[in-house]
């Protein structure tokens, strides 16, 4: 065996072990990534001390840029959800539109609501609405649920501050504003194709409609209680779009304004994801929280509830960064660079293929991106 191929074979073995640990043994992705990374280090002959050192370095590097962004994004989503702003957006999009427009409306609402929310939170929040709309319109559950899932998945996979695109931005030192811009250019038509268009094409195979009376159908139109004011639709939309608008403005502004000026400093601040998200959180705190009559303790509970699912994701991202560092420490990146010179496959296509394969095998966009980067 060629000595140069040994690191490549060890890396392939580590990925196979990772997939088997998650799919066959049902091990938590964090533990699976940690075992794969540490096992690769030991097998590569780095030594116990150096292996752990590289693991910790990669873990910290991965979270240095992604942790604050994901944390602030989930806090923003928690306030939007707890104040009723997300439900206000979804209800406004659905409204009393004709049945044929329901898939388009629910896909657009899911794409928008999913921007600041983690996928699991958005999905759980919108499932009762899907049942309610299907029951009210006499539609098949998949007629509403499939475009909803499409909108959420597209947002989850392409748009920061979601974990997988945020990790990719950090790994490749990319611009978050440009990532959002190009992500939206791809996300909107992709949501349309995989949502309403696919629903219309596949509806002939949906089969018998399920019993919607057994679904989590909420009471229609819950009224504000305890002196709470209804959330403004305009303010809810501004809250969702504010981080993206600030980062896009900052990206465009820094490209046309001279460095050293006060305008450049302002645009640079807007182009910083942490500052843009902090501005959006402060806006949501007052516009959706205080304005609607929520107290400080209630807003803290909303933020805490939003942060609940983040712990597991943070650990997965950190372990993914550790695996990436271990691949570099064992010389895999050098071997790939050496052989890739003669490959006819473009690096962009290769990276996409690896990430897509891992996504299919593991079922998690976050884990797939963490392993592929």
CSV table of C-alpha atoms in Angstrom, one decimal:
chain,number,residue,atom,x,y,z
A,1,UNK,CA,0.0,0.0,0.0
A,2,UNK,CA,1.2,3.5,-0.8
A,3,UNK,CA,2.0,5.4,2.4
A,4,UNK,CA,0.1,8.4,1.0
A,5,UNK,CA,-3.1,6.4,0.8
A,6,UNK,CA,-3.1,5.3,4.4
A,7,UNK,CA,-4.5,8.6,5.8
A,8,UNK,CA,-7.2,8.5,3.1
A,9,UNK,CA,-8.2,5.0,4.0
A,10,UNK,CA,-8.3,5.8,7.7
A,11,UNK,CA,-10.5,8.8,7.0
A,12,UNK,CA,-12.9,6.7,4.9
A,13,UNK,CA,-13.0,4.1,7.7
A,14,UNK,CA,-13.7,6.9,10.3
A,15,UNK,CA,-16.7,8.1,8.2
A,16,UNK,CA,-18.0,4.6,7.8
A,17,UNK,CA,-17.7,4.0,11.6
A,18,UNK,CA,-19.5,7.4,12.1
A,19,UNK,CA,-22.4,6.3,9.9
A,20,UNK,CA,-22.7,2.9,11.5
A,21,UNK,CA,-22.6,4.3,15.1
A,22,UNK,CA,-25.5,6.7,14.3
A,23,UNK,CA,-27.6,4.5,12.0
A,24,UNK,CA,-27.1,1.0,13.5
A,25,UNK,CA,-26.2,1.5,17.1
A,26,UNK,CA,-28.4,4.7,17.4
A,27,UNK,CA,-25.6,6.5,19.2
A,28,UNK,CA,-26.0,10.2,19.8
A,29,UNK,CA,-24.3,12.1,17.0
A,30,UNK,CA,-22.0,14.0,19.4
A,31,UNK,CA,-20.7,10.7,20.8
A,32,UNK,CA,-20.4,9.2,17.4
A,33,UNK,CA,-18.5,12.2,16.0
A,34,UNK,CA,-16.2,12.2,19.1
A,35,UNK,CA,-15.5,8.5,18.8
A,36,UNK,CA,-14.8,8.8,15.1
A,37,UNK,CA,-12.4,11.8,15.6
A,38,UNK,CA,-10.5,10.3,18.6
A,39,UNK,CA,-10.3,6.9,16.9
A,40,UNK,CA,-8.9,8.5,13.7
A,41,UNK,CA,-6.3,10.2,15.8
A,42,UNK,CA,-5.2,7.1,17.6
A,43,UNK,CA,-5.2,5.0,14.3
A,44,UNK,CA,-3.2,7.7,12.6
A,45,UNK,CA,-0.4,7.4,15.2
A,46,UNK,CA,-0.7,10.9,16.6
A,47,UNK,CA,-0.5,9.7,20.2
A,48,UNK,CA,-3.1,10.1,23.0
A,49,UNK,CA,-1.9,13.6,24.2
A,50,UNK,CA,-1.8,15.1,20.7
A,51,UNK,CA,-5.1,13.5,19.7
A,52,UNK,CA,-6.9,15.1,22.6
A,53,UNK,CA,-5.2,18.4,22.0
A,54,UNK,CA,-6.3,18.4,18.4
A,55,UNK,CA,-9.8,17.3,19.4
A,56,UNK,CA,-10.1,20.3,21.8
A,57,UNK,CA,-8.6,22.7,19.3
A,58,UNK,CA,-11.1,21.7,16.6
A,59,UNK,CA,-14.0,21.7,19.1
A,60,UNK,CA,-13.2,25.3,20.2
A,61,UNK,CA,-12.5,26.6,16.7
A,62,UNK,CA,-15.8,25.3,15.4
A,63,UNK,CA,-17.8,27.0,18.2
A,64,UNK,CA,-15.9,30.3,18.4
A,65,UNK,CA,-17.9,31.7,15.4
A,66,UNK,CA,-21.0,29.5,15.4
A,67,UNK,CA,-22.0,29.4,19.0
A,68,UNK,CA,-22.9,33.0,19.5
A,69,UNK,CA,-24.8,33.2,16.2
A,70,UNK,CA,-26.8,30.1,16.9
A,71,UNK,CA,-27.5,31.2,20.4
A,72,UNK,CA,-28.8,34.6,19.5
A,73,UNK,CA,-30.8,33.2,16.6
A,74,UNK,CA,-32.6,30.8,18.9
A,75,UNK,CA,-33.3,33.5,21.5
A,76,UNK,CA,-34.8,35.6,18.7
A,77,UNK,CA,-36.9,32.6,17.6
A,78,UNK,CA,-38.0,31.9,21.2
A,79,UNK,CA,-39.3,35.5,21.6
A,80,UNK,CA,-41.0,35.3,18.2
A,81,UNK,CA,-42.7,32.0,19.1
A,82,UNK,CA,-43.6,32.8,22.7
A,83,UNK,CA,-45.1,36.2,22.0
A,84,UNK,CA,-47.3,34.8,19.3
A,85,UNK,CA,-45.5,36.5,16.4
A,86,UNK,CA,-44.8,33.3,14.5
A,87,UNK,CA,-48.4,32.2,14.8
A,88,UNK,CA,-49.5,35.6,13.6
A,89,UNK,CA,-47.3,35.3,10.5
A,90,UNK,CA,-48.5,31.8,9.7
A,91,UNK,CA,-52.2,32.7,10.1
A,92,UNK,CA,-51.8,35.8,7.9
A,93,UNK,CA,-50.2,33.8,5.2
A,94,UNK,CA,-52.8,31.1,5.2
A,95,UNK,CA,-55.9,33.3,5.8
A,96,UNK,CA,-59.0,32.4,3.8
A,97,UNK,CA,-57.2,31.7,0.5
A,98,UNK,CA,-58.5,29.3,-2.1
A,99,UNK,CA,-57.5,25.7,-1.5
A,100,UNK,CA,-55.2,25.6,-4.6
A,101,UNK,CA,-53.1,28.3,-3.1
A,102,UNK,CA,-52.7,26.7,0.4
A,103,UNK,CA,-49.4,24.8,-0.5
A,104,UNK,CA,-47.8,28.0,-1.8
A,105,UNK,CA,-48.9,30.0,1.2
A,106,UNK,CA,-47.8,27.4,3.8
A,107,UNK,CA,-44.4,26.9,2.1
A,108,UNK,CA,-43.8,30.7,2.1
A,109,UNK,CA,-44.8,31.0,5.7
A,110,UNK,CA,-42.6,28.0,6.7
A,111,UNK,CA,-39.6,29.5,4.9
A,112,UNK,CA,-40.1,32.8,6.6
A,113,UNK,CA,-40.8,31.5,10.1
A,114,UNK,CA,-38.0,28.9,9.8
A,115,UNK,CA,-35.3,31.6,9.3
A,116,UNK,CA,-34.7,32.4,13.0
A,117,UNK,CA,-36.0,29.1,14.4
A,118,UNK,CA,-34.4,25.7,14.8
A,119,UNK,CA,-36.0,23.2,12.5
A,120,UNK,CA,-37.4,21.0,15.3
A,121,UNK,CA,-39.0,24.0,17.1
A,122,UNK,CA,-40.6,25.4,13.8
A,123,UNK,CA,-41.9,21.9,12.9
A,124,UNK,CA,-43.6,21.3,16.3
A,125,UNK,CA,-45.0,24.8,16.2
A,126,UNK,CA,-46.5,24.5,12.7
A,127,UNK,CA,-47.9,20.9,12.9
A,128,UNK,CA,-51.1,22.0,14.7
A,129,UNK,CA,-51.6,24.7,12.1
A,130,UNK,CA,-51.2,22.1,9.3
A,131,UNK,CA,-53.9,19.9,10.9
A,132,UNK,CA,-56.2,22.9,11.4
A,133,UNK,CA,-55.8,24.1,7.8
A,134,UNK,CA,-56.3,20.6,6.3
A,135,UNK,CA,-59.4,20.1,8.4
A,136,UNK,CA,-60.9,23.5,7.6
A,137,UNK,CA,-60.3,23.2,3.9
A,138,UNK,CA,-61.1,19.5,3.6
A,139,UNK,CA,-57.6,18.8,2.2
A,140,UNK,CA,-55.4,15.8,2.6
A,141,UNK,CA,-52.9,16.2,5.4
A,142,UNK,CA,-49.9,15.9,3.0
A,143,UNK,CA,-51.4,18.6,0.8
A,144,UNK,CA,-50.5,21.0,3.6
A,145,UNK,CA,-47.8,19.2,5.4
A,146,UNK,CA,-45.5,18.5,2.5
A,147,UNK,CA,-45.0,22.1,1.4
A,148,UNK,CA,-44.6,23.1,5.1
A,149,UNK,CA,-41.8,20.6,5.5
A,150,UNK,CA,-40.2,21.9,2.3
A,151,UNK,CA,-40.1,25.5,3.4
A,152,UNK,CA,-38.6,24.5,6.8
A,153,UNK,CA,-36.0,22.2,5.3
A,154,UNK,CA,-34.8,24.7,2.7
A,155,UNK,CA,-34.4,27.4,5.4
A,156,UNK,CA,-32.7,25.0,7.7
A,157,UNK,CA,-30.2,23.9,5.1
A,158,UNK,CA,-29.3,27.2,3.4
A,159,UNK,CA,-29.9,30.2,5.6
A,160,UNK,CA,-27.9,31.4,8.7
A,161,UNK,CA,-28.3,31.5,11.6
A,162,UNK,CA,-29.2,27.8,11.3
A,163,UNK,CA,-26.4,25.5,12.5
A,164,UNK,CA,-25.3,23.9,9.2
A,165,UNK,CA,-24.9,27.0,7.0
A,166,UNK,CA,-23.5,28.9,10.0
A,167,UNK,CA,-20.8,26.2,10.4
A,168,UNK,CA,-20.1,26.3,6.7
A,169,UNK,CA,-19.6,30.1,6.8
A,170,UNK,CA,-17.2,29.7,9.8
A,171,UNK,CA,-15.3,26.8,8.2
A,172,UNK,CA,-14.7,28.6,4.9
A,173,UNK,CA,-14.4,32.1,6.3
A,174,UNK,CA,-17.3,33.3,4.1
A,175,UNK,CA,-19.5,36.4,4.4
A,176,UNK,CA,-22.7,35.7,6.3
A,177,UNK,CA,-24.5,38.5,4.4
A,178,UNK,CA,-23.5,37.0,1.0
A,179,UNK,CA,-24.4,33.6,2.2
A,180,UNK,CA,-27.9,34.8,3.1
A,181,UNK,CA,-28.2,36.6,-0.2
A,182,UNK,CA,-27.2,33.6,-2.4
A,183,UNK,CA,-29.1,31.3,0.0
A,184,UNK,CA,-32.3,33.2,-0.6
A,185,UNK,CA,-31.7,33.2,-4.3
A,186,UNK,CA,-31.5,29.4,-4.2
A,187,UNK,CA,-34.0,28.9,-1.3
A,188,UNK,CA,-37.0,30.6,-2.9
A,189,UNK,CA,-37.2,28.6,-6.2
A,190,UNK,CA,-36.1,25.5,-4.4
A,191,UNK,CA,-39.0,25.8,-1.8
A,192,UNK,CA,-41.4,26.4,-4.7
A,193,UNK,CA,-40.3,23.3,-6.6
A,194,UNK,CA,-40.0,21.0,-3.6
A,195,UNK,CA,-43.2,22.5,-2.0
A,196,UNK,CA,-46.2,23.4,-4.0
A,197,UNK,CA,-45.1,22.0,-7.3
A,198,UNK,CA,-44.1,18.7,-5.9
A,199,UNK,CA,-47.3,18.6,-3.9
A,200,UNK,CA,-49.4,19.2,-6.9
A,201,UNK,CA,-47.5,16.4,-8.8
A,202,UNK,CA,-47.6,13.9,-6.0
A,203,UNK,CA,-51.1,14.5,-4.8
A,204,UNK,CA,-52.4,11.8,-7.0
A,205,UNK,CA,-50.6,9.2,-4.8
A,206,UNK,CA,-51.6,10.6,-1.4
A,207,UNK,CA,-54.2,7.9,-0.9
A,208,UNK,CA,-57.0,8.0,1.7
A,209,UNK,CA,-57.1,11.1,3.9
A,210,UNK,CA,-56.3,10.4,7.6
A,211,UNK,CA,-58.7,11.1,10.5
A,212,UNK,CA,-57.9,14.7,11.2
A,213,UNK,CA,-60.0,14.7,14.3
A,214,UNK,CA,-57.2,12.8,16.0
A,215,UNK,CA,-54.6,15.5,15.2
A,216,UNK,CA,-53.4,18.4,17.3
A,217,UNK,CA,-56.0,20.9,16.0
A,218,UNK,CA,-55.8,24.1,18.1
A,219,UNK,CA,-58.7,26.3,19.1
A,220,UNK,CA,-59.3,28.9,16.3
A,221,UNK,CA,-58.1,32.4,17.0
A,222,UNK,CA,-56.9,32.5,20.5
A,223,UNK,CA,-57.5,35.9,22.0
A,224,UNK,CA,-54.8,37.8,24.0
A,225,UNK,CA,-55.2,37.2,27.8
A,226,UNK,CA,-54.2,39.0,31.0
A,227,UNK,CA,-54.1,42.4,29.3
A,228,UNK,CA,-51.8,41.3,26.5
A,229,UNK,CA,-52.1,43.1,23.2
A,230,UNK,CA,-52.2,41.2,19.9
A,231,UNK,CA,-48.8,41.0,18.2
A,232,UNK,CA,-48.6,43.3,15.1
A,233,UNK,CA,-48.0,41.4,11.9
A,234,UNK,CA,-45.8,44.2,10.6
A,235,UNK,CA,-43.6,44.1,13.7
A,236,UNK,CA,-43.4,40.3,13.6
A,237,UNK,CA,-42.3,40.4,9.9
A,238,UNK,CA,-39.7,43.1,10.7
A,239,UNK,CA,-38.3,40.9,13.5
A,240,UNK,CA,-37.8,38.0,11.2
A,241,UNK,CA,-36.3,39.9,8.4
A,242,UNK,CA,-34.2,42.4,10.4
A,243,UNK,CA,-31.1,40.3,10.8
A,244,UNK,CA,-31.0,39.4,7.1
A,245,UNK,CA,-31.7,43.0,6.0
A,246,UNK,CA,-28.9,44.3,8.3
A,247,UNK,CA,-26.4,41.8,7.1
A,248,UNK,CA,-27.2,42.3,3.4
A,249,UNK,CA,-27.0,46.0,3.9
A,250,UNK,CA,-23.7,45.7,5.6
A,251,UNK,CA,-22.3,43.5,2.9
A,252,UNK,CA,-23.3,45.8,0.1
A,253,UNK,CA,-22.3,48.9,2.0
A,254,UNK,CA,-18.8,47.7,2.8
A,255,UNK,CA,-18.3,47.0,-0.9
A,256,UNK,CA,-19.0,50.6,-2.0
A,257,UNK,CA,-17.8,52.7,0.9
A,258,UNK,CA,-14.1,53.6,1.5
A,259,UNK,CA,-12.5,52.1,4.6
A,260,UNK,CA,-11.8,54.3,7.5
A,261,UNK,CA,-15.0,56.4,7.2
A,262,UNK,CA,-17.8,56.3,9.7
A,263,UNK,CA,-20.1,54.9,7.1
A,264,UNK,CA,-17.8,51.9,6.6
A,265,UNK,CA,-17.7,51.3,10.3
A,266,UNK,CA,-21.5,51.4,10.4
A,267,UNK,CA,-21.8,49.0,7.5
A,268,UNK,CA,-19.1,46.7,9.0
A,269,UNK,CA,-21.1,46.5,12.2
A,270,UNK,CA,-24.3,45.6,10.2
A,271,UNK,CA,-22.3,42.9,8.4
A,272,UNK,CA,-21.3,41.3,11.7
A,273,UNK,CA,-23.8,38.5,12.4
A,274,UNK,CA,-23.5,38.8,16.2
A,275,UNK,CA,-24.3,42.5,16.2
A,276,UNK,CA,-27.1,42.2,13.7
A,277,UNK,CA,-28.7,39.4,15.7
A,278,UNK,CA,-28.3,41.4,19.0
A,279,UNK,CA,-30.1,44.3,17.3
A,280,UNK,CA,-32.9,42.0,16.2
A,281,UNK,CA,-33.2,40.5,19.7
A,282,UNK,CA,-33.4,43.9,21.3
A,283,UNK,CA,-36.0,45.0,18.7
A,284,UNK,CA,-38.1,41.8,19.4
A,285,UNK,CA,-37.8,42.4,23.1
A,286,UNK,CA,-39.5,45.7,22.9
A,287,UNK,CA,-41.6,45.4,19.7
A,288,UNK,CA,-43.1,41.9,20.4
A,289,UNK,CA,-42.5,41.6,24.1
A,290,UNK,CA,-42.9,44.8,26.0
A,291,UNK,CA,-45.4,46.3,23.5
A,292,UNK,CA,-47.6,43.3,23.9
A,293,UNK,CA,-47.6,43.4,27.7
A,294,UNK,CA,-45.1,40.7,28.5
A,295,UNK,CA,-42.9,41.2,31.6
A,296,UNK,CA,-39.2,40.6,31.9
A,297,UNK,CA,-39.6,37.2,33.6
A,298,UNK,CA,-41.9,36.0,30.8
A,299,UNK,CA,-39.5,37.2,28.1
A,300,UNK,CA,-36.7,35.4,29.9
A,301,UNK,CA,-38.7,32.2,29.9
A,302,UNK,CA,-39.3,32.6,26.2
A,303,UNK,CA,-35.6,33.0,25.6
A,304,UNK,CA,-34.8,30.0,27.8
A,305,UNK,CA,-37.3,27.8,26.1
A,306,UNK,CA,-35.8,28.7,22.8
A,307,UNK,CA,-32.3,27.8,24.0
A,308,UNK,CA,-33.5,24.4,25.3
A,309,UNK,CA,-32.7,22.4,22.2
A,310,UNK,CA,-29.4,24.2,21.4
A,311,UNK,CA,-27.2,22.2,23.8
A,312,UNK,CA,-27.2,19.1,21.7
A,313,UNK,CA,-26.6,21.0,18.5
A,314,UNK,CA,-23.7,22.9,20.0
A,315,UNK,CA,-22.0,19.7,21.0
A,316,UNK,CA,-22.5,18.2,17.6
A,317,UNK,CA,-21.0,21.2,15.9
A,318,UNK,CA,-18.0,21.2,18.2
A,319,UNK,CA,-17.4,17.5,17.6
A,320,UNK,CA,-17.7,18.0,13.9
A,321,UNK,CA,-15.0,20.7,14.2
A,322,UNK,CA,-12.9,18.2,16.1
A,323,UNK,CA,-13.3,15.6,13.4
A,324,UNK,CA,-12.3,18.2,10.8
A,325,UNK,CA,-9.2,19.1,12.8
A,326,UNK,CA,-8.3,15.4,13.2
A,327,UNK,CA,-8.5,14.9,9.4
A,328,UNK,CA,-6.1,17.8,9.0
A,329,UNK,CA,-3.8,16.5,11.7
A,330,UNK,CA,-3.5,13.0,10.2
A,331,UNK,CA,-2.6,14.5,6.8
A,332,UNK,CA,-5.8,13.7,5.0
A,333,UNK,CA,-6.2,17.2,3.6
A,334,UNK,CA,-2.7,17.1,2.1
A,335,UNK,CA,-3.4,13.7,0.5
A,336,UNK,CA,-6.7,14.9,-1.0
A,337,UNK,CA,-5.0,18.1,-2.3
A,338,UNK,CA,-2.3,16.0,-3.9
A,339,UNK,CA,-4.6,13.6,-5.7
A,340,UNK,CA,-7.3,16.2,-6.4
A,341,UNK,CA,-5.0,18.0,-8.9
A,342,UNK,CA,-5.6,15.2,-11.4
A,343,UNK,CA,-9.3,14.8,-10.7
A,344,UNK,CA,-11.8,16.0,-13.3
A,345,UNK,CA,-14.5,16.6,-10.6
A,346,UNK,CA,-14.8,20.3,-9.6
A,347,UNK,CA,-14.2,20.8,-5.9
A,348,UNK,CA,-17.6,22.4,-5.4
A,349,UNK,CA,-19.4,19.4,-6.9
A,350,UNK,CA,-17.2,17.0,-4.8
A,351,UNK,CA,-18.0,18.8,-1.6
A,352,UNK,CA,-21.7,18.9,-2.4
A,353,UNK,CA,-21.7,15.1,-3.2
A,354,UNK,CA,-20.0,14.2,0.1
A,355,UNK,CA,-22.3,16.4,2.1
A,356,UNK,CA,-25.4,15.1,0.3
A,357,UNK,CA,-24.3,11.5,0.8
A,358,UNK,CA,-23.7,12.0,4.5
A,359,UNK,CA,-27.1,13.8,4.7
A,360,UNK,CA,-28.9,10.8,3.2
A,361,UNK,CA,-27.0,8.3,5.4
A,362,UNK,CA,-27.2,10.2,8.7
A,363,UNK,CA,-30.5,12.1,8.3
A,364,UNK,CA,-29.1,15.3,9.8
A,365,UNK,CA,-28.0,18.3,7.8
A,366,UNK,CA,-26.1,19.6,10.9
A,367,UNK,CA,-24.1,16.4,11.3
A,368,UNK,CA,-23.6,16.1,7.5
A,369,UNK,CA,-22.2,19.6,7.2
A,370,UNK,CA,-20.0,19.2,10.3
A,371,UNK,CA,-18.5,16.0,8.9
A,372,UNK,CA,-18.2,17.2,5.3
A,373,UNK,CA,-16.4,20.5,6.0
